[in-house]
mmCIF file of C-alpha atoms in Angstrom:
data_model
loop_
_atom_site.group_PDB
_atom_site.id
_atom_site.type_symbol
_atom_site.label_atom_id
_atom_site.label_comp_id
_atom_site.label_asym_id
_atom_site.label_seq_id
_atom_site.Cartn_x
_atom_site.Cartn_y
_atom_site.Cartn_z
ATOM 1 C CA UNK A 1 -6.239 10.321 -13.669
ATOM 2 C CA UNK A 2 -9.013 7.660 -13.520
ATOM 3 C CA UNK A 3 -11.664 7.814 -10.545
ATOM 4 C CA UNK A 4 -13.891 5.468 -9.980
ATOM 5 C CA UNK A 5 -16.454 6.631 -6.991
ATOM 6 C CA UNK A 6 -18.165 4.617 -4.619
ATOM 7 C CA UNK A 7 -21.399 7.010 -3.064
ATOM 8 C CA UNK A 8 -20.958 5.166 0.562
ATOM 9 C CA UNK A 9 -18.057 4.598 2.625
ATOM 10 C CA UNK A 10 -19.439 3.438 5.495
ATOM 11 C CA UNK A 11 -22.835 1.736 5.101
ATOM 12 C CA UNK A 12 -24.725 -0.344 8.325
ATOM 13 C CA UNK A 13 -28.143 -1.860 7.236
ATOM 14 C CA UNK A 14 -30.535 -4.363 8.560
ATOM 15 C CA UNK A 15 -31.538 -7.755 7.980
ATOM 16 C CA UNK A 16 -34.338 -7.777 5.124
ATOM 17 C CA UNK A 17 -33.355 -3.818 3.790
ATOM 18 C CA UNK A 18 -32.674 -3.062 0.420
ATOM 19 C CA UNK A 19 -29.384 -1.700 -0.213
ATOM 20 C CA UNK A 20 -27.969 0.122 -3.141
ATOM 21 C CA UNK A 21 -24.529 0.950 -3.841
ATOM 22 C CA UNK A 22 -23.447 2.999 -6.236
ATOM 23 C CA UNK A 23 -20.240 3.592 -8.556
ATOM 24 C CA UNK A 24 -19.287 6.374 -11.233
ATOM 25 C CA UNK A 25 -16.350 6.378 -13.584
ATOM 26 C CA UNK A 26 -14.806 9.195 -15.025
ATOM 27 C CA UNK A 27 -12.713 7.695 -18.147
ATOM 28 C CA UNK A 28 -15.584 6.695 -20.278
ATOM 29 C CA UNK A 29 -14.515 2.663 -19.792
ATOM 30 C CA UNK A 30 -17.157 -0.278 -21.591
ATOM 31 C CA UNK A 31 -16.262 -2.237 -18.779
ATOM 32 C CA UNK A 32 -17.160 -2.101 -14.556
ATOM 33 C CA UNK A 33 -16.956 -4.301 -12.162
ATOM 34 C CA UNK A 34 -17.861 -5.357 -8.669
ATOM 35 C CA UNK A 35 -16.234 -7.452 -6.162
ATOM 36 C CA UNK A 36 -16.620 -7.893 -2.969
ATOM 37 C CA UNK A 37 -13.338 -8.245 -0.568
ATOM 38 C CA UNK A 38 -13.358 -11.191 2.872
ATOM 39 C CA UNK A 39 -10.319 -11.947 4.916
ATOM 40 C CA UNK A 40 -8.517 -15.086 3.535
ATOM 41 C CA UNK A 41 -11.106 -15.121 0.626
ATOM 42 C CA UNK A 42 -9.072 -12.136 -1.382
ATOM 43 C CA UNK A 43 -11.516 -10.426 -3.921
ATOM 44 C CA UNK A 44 -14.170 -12.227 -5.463
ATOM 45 C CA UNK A 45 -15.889 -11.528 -8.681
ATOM 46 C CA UNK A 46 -19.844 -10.944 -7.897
ATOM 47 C CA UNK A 47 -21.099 -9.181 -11.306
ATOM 48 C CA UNK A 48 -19.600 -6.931 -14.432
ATOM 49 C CA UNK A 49 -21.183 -4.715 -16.859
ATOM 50 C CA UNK A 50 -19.223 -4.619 -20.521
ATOM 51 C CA UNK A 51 -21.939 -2.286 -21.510
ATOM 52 C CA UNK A 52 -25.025 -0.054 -21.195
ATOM 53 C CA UNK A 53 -27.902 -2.601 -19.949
ATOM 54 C CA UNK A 54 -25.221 -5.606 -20.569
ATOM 55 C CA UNK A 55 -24.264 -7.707 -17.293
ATOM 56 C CA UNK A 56 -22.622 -10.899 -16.509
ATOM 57 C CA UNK A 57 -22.680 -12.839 -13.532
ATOM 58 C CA UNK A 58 -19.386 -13.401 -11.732
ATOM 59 C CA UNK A 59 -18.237 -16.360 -9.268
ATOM 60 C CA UNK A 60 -20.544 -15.129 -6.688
ATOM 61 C CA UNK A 61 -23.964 -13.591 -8.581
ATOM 62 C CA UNK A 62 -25.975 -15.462 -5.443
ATOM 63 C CA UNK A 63 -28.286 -12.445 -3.637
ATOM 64 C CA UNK A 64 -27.297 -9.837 -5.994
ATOM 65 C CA UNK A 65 -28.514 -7.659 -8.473
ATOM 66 C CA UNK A 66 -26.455 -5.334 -10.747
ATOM 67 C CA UNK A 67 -27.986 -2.057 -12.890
ATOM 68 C CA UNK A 68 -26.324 -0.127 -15.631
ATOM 69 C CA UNK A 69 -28.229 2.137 -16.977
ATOM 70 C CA UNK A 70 -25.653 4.636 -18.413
ATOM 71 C CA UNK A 71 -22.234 4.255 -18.843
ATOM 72 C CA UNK A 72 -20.350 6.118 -16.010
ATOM 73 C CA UNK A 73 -22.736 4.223 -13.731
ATOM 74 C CA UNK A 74 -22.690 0.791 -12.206
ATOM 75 C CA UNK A 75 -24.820 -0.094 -9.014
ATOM 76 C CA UNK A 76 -25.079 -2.985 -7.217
ATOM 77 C CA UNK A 77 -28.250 -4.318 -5.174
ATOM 78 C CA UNK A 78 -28.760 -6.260 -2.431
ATOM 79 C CA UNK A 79 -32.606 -7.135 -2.782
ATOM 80 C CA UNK A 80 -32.661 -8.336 0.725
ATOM 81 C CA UNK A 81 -29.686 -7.558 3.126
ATOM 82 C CA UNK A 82 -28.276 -10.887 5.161
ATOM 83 C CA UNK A 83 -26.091 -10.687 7.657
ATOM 84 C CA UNK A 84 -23.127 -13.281 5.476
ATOM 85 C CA UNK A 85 -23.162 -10.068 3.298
ATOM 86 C CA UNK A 86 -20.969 -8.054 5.316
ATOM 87 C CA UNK A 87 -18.113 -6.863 3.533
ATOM 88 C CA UNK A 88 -15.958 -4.820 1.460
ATOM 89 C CA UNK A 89 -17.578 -4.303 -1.501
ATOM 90 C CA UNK A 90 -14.891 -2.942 -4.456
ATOM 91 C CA UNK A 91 -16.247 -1.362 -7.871
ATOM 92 C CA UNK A 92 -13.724 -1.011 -10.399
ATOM 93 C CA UNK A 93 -13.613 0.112 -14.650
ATOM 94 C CA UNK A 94 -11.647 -0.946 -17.630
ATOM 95 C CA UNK A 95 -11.529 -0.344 -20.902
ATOM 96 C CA UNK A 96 -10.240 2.227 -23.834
ATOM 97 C CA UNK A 97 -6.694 3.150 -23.317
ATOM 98 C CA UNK A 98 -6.649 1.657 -20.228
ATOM 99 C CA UNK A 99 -6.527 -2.059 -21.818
ATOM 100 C CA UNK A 100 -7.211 -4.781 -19.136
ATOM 101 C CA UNK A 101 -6.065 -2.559 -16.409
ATOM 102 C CA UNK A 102 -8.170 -2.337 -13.826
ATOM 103 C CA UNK A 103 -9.161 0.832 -11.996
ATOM 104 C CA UNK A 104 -10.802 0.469 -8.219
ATOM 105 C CA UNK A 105 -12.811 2.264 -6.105
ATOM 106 C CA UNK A 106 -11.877 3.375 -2.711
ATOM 107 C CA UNK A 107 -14.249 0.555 -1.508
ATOM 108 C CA UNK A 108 -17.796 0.322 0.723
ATOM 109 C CA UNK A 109 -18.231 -1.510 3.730
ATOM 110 C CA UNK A 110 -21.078 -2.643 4.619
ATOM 111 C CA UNK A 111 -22.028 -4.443 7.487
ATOM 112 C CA UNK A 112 -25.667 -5.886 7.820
ATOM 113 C CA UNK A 113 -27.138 -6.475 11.852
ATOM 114 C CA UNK B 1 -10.603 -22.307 -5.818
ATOM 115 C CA UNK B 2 -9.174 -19.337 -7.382
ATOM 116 C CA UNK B 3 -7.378 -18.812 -10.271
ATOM 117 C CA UNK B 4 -4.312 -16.829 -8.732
ATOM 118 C CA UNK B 5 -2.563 -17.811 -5.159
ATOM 119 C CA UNK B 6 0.239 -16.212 -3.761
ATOM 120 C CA UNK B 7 2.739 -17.481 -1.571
ATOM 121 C CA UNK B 8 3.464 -16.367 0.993
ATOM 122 C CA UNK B 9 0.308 -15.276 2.840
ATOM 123 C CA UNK B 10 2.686 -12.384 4.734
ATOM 124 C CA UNK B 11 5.867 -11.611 4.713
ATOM 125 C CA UNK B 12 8.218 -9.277 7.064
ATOM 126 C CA UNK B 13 11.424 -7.505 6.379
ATOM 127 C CA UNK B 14 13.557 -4.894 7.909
ATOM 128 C CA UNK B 15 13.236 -1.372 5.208
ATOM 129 C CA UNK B 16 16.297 -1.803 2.664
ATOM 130 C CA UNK B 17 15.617 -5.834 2.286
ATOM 131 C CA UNK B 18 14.133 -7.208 -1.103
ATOM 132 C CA UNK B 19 10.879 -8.442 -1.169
ATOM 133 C CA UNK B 20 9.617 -11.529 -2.883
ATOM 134 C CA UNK B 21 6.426 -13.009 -3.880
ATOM 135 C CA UNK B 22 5.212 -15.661 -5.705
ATOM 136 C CA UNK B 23 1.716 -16.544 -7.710
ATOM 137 C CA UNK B 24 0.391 -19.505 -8.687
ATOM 138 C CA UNK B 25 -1.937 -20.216 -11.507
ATOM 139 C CA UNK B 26 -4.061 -22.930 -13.251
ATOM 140 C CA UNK B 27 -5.082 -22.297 -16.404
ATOM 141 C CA UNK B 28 -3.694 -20.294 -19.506
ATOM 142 C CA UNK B 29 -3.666 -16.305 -19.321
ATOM 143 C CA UNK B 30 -3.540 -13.802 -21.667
ATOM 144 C CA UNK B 31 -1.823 -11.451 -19.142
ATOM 145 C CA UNK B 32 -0.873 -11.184 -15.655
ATOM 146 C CA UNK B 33 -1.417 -8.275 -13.282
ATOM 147 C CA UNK B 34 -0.181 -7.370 -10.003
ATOM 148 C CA UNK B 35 -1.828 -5.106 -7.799
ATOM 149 C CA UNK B 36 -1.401 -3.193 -4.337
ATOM 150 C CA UNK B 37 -3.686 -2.510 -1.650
ATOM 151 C CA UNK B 38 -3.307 -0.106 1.454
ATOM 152 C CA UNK B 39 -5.419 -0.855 4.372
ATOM 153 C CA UNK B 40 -8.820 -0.656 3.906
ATOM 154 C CA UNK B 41 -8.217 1.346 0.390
ATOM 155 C CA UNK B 42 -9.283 -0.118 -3.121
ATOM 156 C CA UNK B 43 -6.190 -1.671 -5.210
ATOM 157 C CA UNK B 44 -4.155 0.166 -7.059
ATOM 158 C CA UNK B 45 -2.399 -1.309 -10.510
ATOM 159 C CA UNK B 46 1.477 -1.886 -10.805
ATOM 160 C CA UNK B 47 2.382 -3.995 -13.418
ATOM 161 C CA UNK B 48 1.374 -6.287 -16.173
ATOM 162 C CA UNK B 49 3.440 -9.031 -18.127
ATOM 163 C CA UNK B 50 1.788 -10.425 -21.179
ATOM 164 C CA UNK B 51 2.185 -14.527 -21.200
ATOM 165 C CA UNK B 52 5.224 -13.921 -24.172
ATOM 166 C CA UNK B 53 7.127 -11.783 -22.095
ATOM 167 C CA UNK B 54 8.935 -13.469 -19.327
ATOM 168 C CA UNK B 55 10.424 -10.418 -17.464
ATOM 169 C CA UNK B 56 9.419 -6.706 -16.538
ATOM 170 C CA UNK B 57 11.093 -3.771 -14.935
ATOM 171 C CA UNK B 58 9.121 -0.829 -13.333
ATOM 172 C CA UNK B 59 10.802 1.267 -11.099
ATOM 173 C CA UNK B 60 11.919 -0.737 -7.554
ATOM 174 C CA UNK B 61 9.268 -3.830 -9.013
ATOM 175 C CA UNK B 62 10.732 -6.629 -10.836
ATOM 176 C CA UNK B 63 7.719 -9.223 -12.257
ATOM 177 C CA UNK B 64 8.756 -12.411 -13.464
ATOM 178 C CA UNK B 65 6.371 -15.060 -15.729
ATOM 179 C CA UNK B 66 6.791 -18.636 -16.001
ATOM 180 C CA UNK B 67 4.068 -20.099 -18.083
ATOM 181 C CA UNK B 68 5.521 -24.056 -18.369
ATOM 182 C CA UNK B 69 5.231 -23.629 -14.326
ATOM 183 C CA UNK B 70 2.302 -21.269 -14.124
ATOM 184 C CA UNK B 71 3.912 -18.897 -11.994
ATOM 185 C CA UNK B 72 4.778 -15.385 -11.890
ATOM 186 C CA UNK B 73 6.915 -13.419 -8.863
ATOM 187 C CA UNK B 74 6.838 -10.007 -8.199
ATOM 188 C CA UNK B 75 10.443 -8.675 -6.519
ATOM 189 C CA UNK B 76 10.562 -5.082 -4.659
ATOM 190 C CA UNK B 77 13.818 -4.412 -3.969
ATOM 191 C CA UNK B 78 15.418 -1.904 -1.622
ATOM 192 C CA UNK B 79 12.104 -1.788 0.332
ATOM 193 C CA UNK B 80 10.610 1.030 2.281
ATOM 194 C CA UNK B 81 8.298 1.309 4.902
ATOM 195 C CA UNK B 82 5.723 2.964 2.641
ATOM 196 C CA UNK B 83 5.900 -0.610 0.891
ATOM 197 C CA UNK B 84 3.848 -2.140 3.675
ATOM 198 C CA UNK B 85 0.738 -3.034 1.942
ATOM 199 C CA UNK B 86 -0.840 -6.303 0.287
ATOM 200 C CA UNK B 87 -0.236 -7.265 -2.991
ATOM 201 C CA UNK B 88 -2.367 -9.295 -5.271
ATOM 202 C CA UNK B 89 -1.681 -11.130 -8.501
ATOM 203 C CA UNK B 90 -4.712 -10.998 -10.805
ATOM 204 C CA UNK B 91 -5.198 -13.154 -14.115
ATOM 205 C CA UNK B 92 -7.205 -12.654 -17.794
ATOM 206 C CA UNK B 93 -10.251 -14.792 -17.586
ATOM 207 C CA UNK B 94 -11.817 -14.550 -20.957
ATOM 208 C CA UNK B 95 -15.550 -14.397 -20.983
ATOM 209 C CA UNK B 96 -18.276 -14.748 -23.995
ATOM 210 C CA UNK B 97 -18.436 -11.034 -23.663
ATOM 211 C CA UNK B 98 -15.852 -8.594 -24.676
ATOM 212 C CA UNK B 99 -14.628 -7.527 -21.483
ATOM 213 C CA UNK B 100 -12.249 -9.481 -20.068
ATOM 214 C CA UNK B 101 -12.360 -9.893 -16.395
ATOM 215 C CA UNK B 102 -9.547 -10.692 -13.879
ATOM 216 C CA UNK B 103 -9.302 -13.134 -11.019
ATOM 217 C CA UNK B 104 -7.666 -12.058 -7.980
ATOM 218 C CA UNK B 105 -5.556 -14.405 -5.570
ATOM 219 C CA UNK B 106 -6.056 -14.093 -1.950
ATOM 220 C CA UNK B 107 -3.025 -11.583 -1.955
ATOM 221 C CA UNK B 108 0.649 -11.346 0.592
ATOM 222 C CA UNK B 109 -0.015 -8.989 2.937
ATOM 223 C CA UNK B 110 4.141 -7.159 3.615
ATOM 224 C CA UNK B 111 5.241 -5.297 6.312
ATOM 225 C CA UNK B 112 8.004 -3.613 5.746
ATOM 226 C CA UNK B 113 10.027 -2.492 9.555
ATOM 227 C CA UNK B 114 11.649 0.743 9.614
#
């Protein structure tokens, strides 16, 4: 079976911090994602990776960052935590067998004070 | 706006009732997805329909596509409490890079009554 892992679970940072969050993938896919997940706003696209060092910004790129420096690995960074970044944050894979099926993380939430 | 919206928002049945959603889209796919999500756990796939197919079986899950209309339903039937979930639609968005990404509608949330 796939896995995508997220590092954090639970995650509560402060206005102005750095944050990292991390994801691995297990099935060797070109392709990783991250989206971040509001009530009534469903899942929105914020950057994805189709491969080592390669990114492209989503529909919401605005105070993130995105690193992929290997291929199992995919973090996000939030350079400089605000409070309207509270959320679920989703990291998900594709690619190889697996066509355009996406595989998801068990998601982070973060909440910024 | 986004690409996929389903209809309705949430839905409630009594366990053993069929289940119907709908999804709307506005521009042309290459394939459409639907997914499920437990509460507060990622989504998990269940079934894509490429735009020449116009019908697909999988289990309980029936997934209709309508491309003239744009619109795609996904059917559980004989539903079960362990059903209660929300349920996304997600379309091919075709970037200048070769991995496709999807855009996700803003999902039906079911409960499904024992």
């Amino acid at each position: 079976d796939v896995k995508v892992t997220q590092s954090s679970r639970y995650l509560v940072k402060r206005t102005g911090e750095k944050v990292f969050l991390e994801c691995v993938q297990d099935m060797d896919h070109e392709n990783m994602f991250w989206y971040r997940q509001d009530p009534g706003l469903g899942l929105r696209l914020i950057y994805f990776s189709y491969d080592v060092k390669m990114k492209e910004k989503g529909d919401i790129p605005e105070g993130y960052s995105v690193s992929r420096e290997k291929k199992e690995r995919f973090s996000l960074i939030l350079e400089s935590a605000s409070t309207n970044q509270t959320s679920m944050y989703l990291c998900a894979s594709s690619g190889g067998v697996s066509g355009n099926t996406i595989y998801f993380g068990e998601g982070s939430w973060l909440t910024v004070v | 706006s986004q690409q996929g919206e389903e209809d309705p928002q949430a839905l409630s049945i009594q366990e053993g009732e069929n289940a119907t959603m709908n999804c709307s889209y506005k521009t042309s796919i290459n394939n459409l997805q639907w997914y499920r999500q437990n509460s507060g756990r990622g989504l998990v796939h269940l079934i894509l329909i490429r735009s020449n197919e116009r019908e697909k079986h999988s289990g309980r899950l029936r997934v209709t596509l309508d491309t003239s209309k744009k619109s795609s339903s996904l059917l559980i039937t004989a539903s079960r409490a362990a059903d209660t979930a929300s349920y996304f639609c997600a379309t091919d968005k075709e970037s200048k890079a070769a991995g496709n990404k999807l855009t996700f509608g803003g999902g039906t949330r079911v409960l499904v009554k024992p």
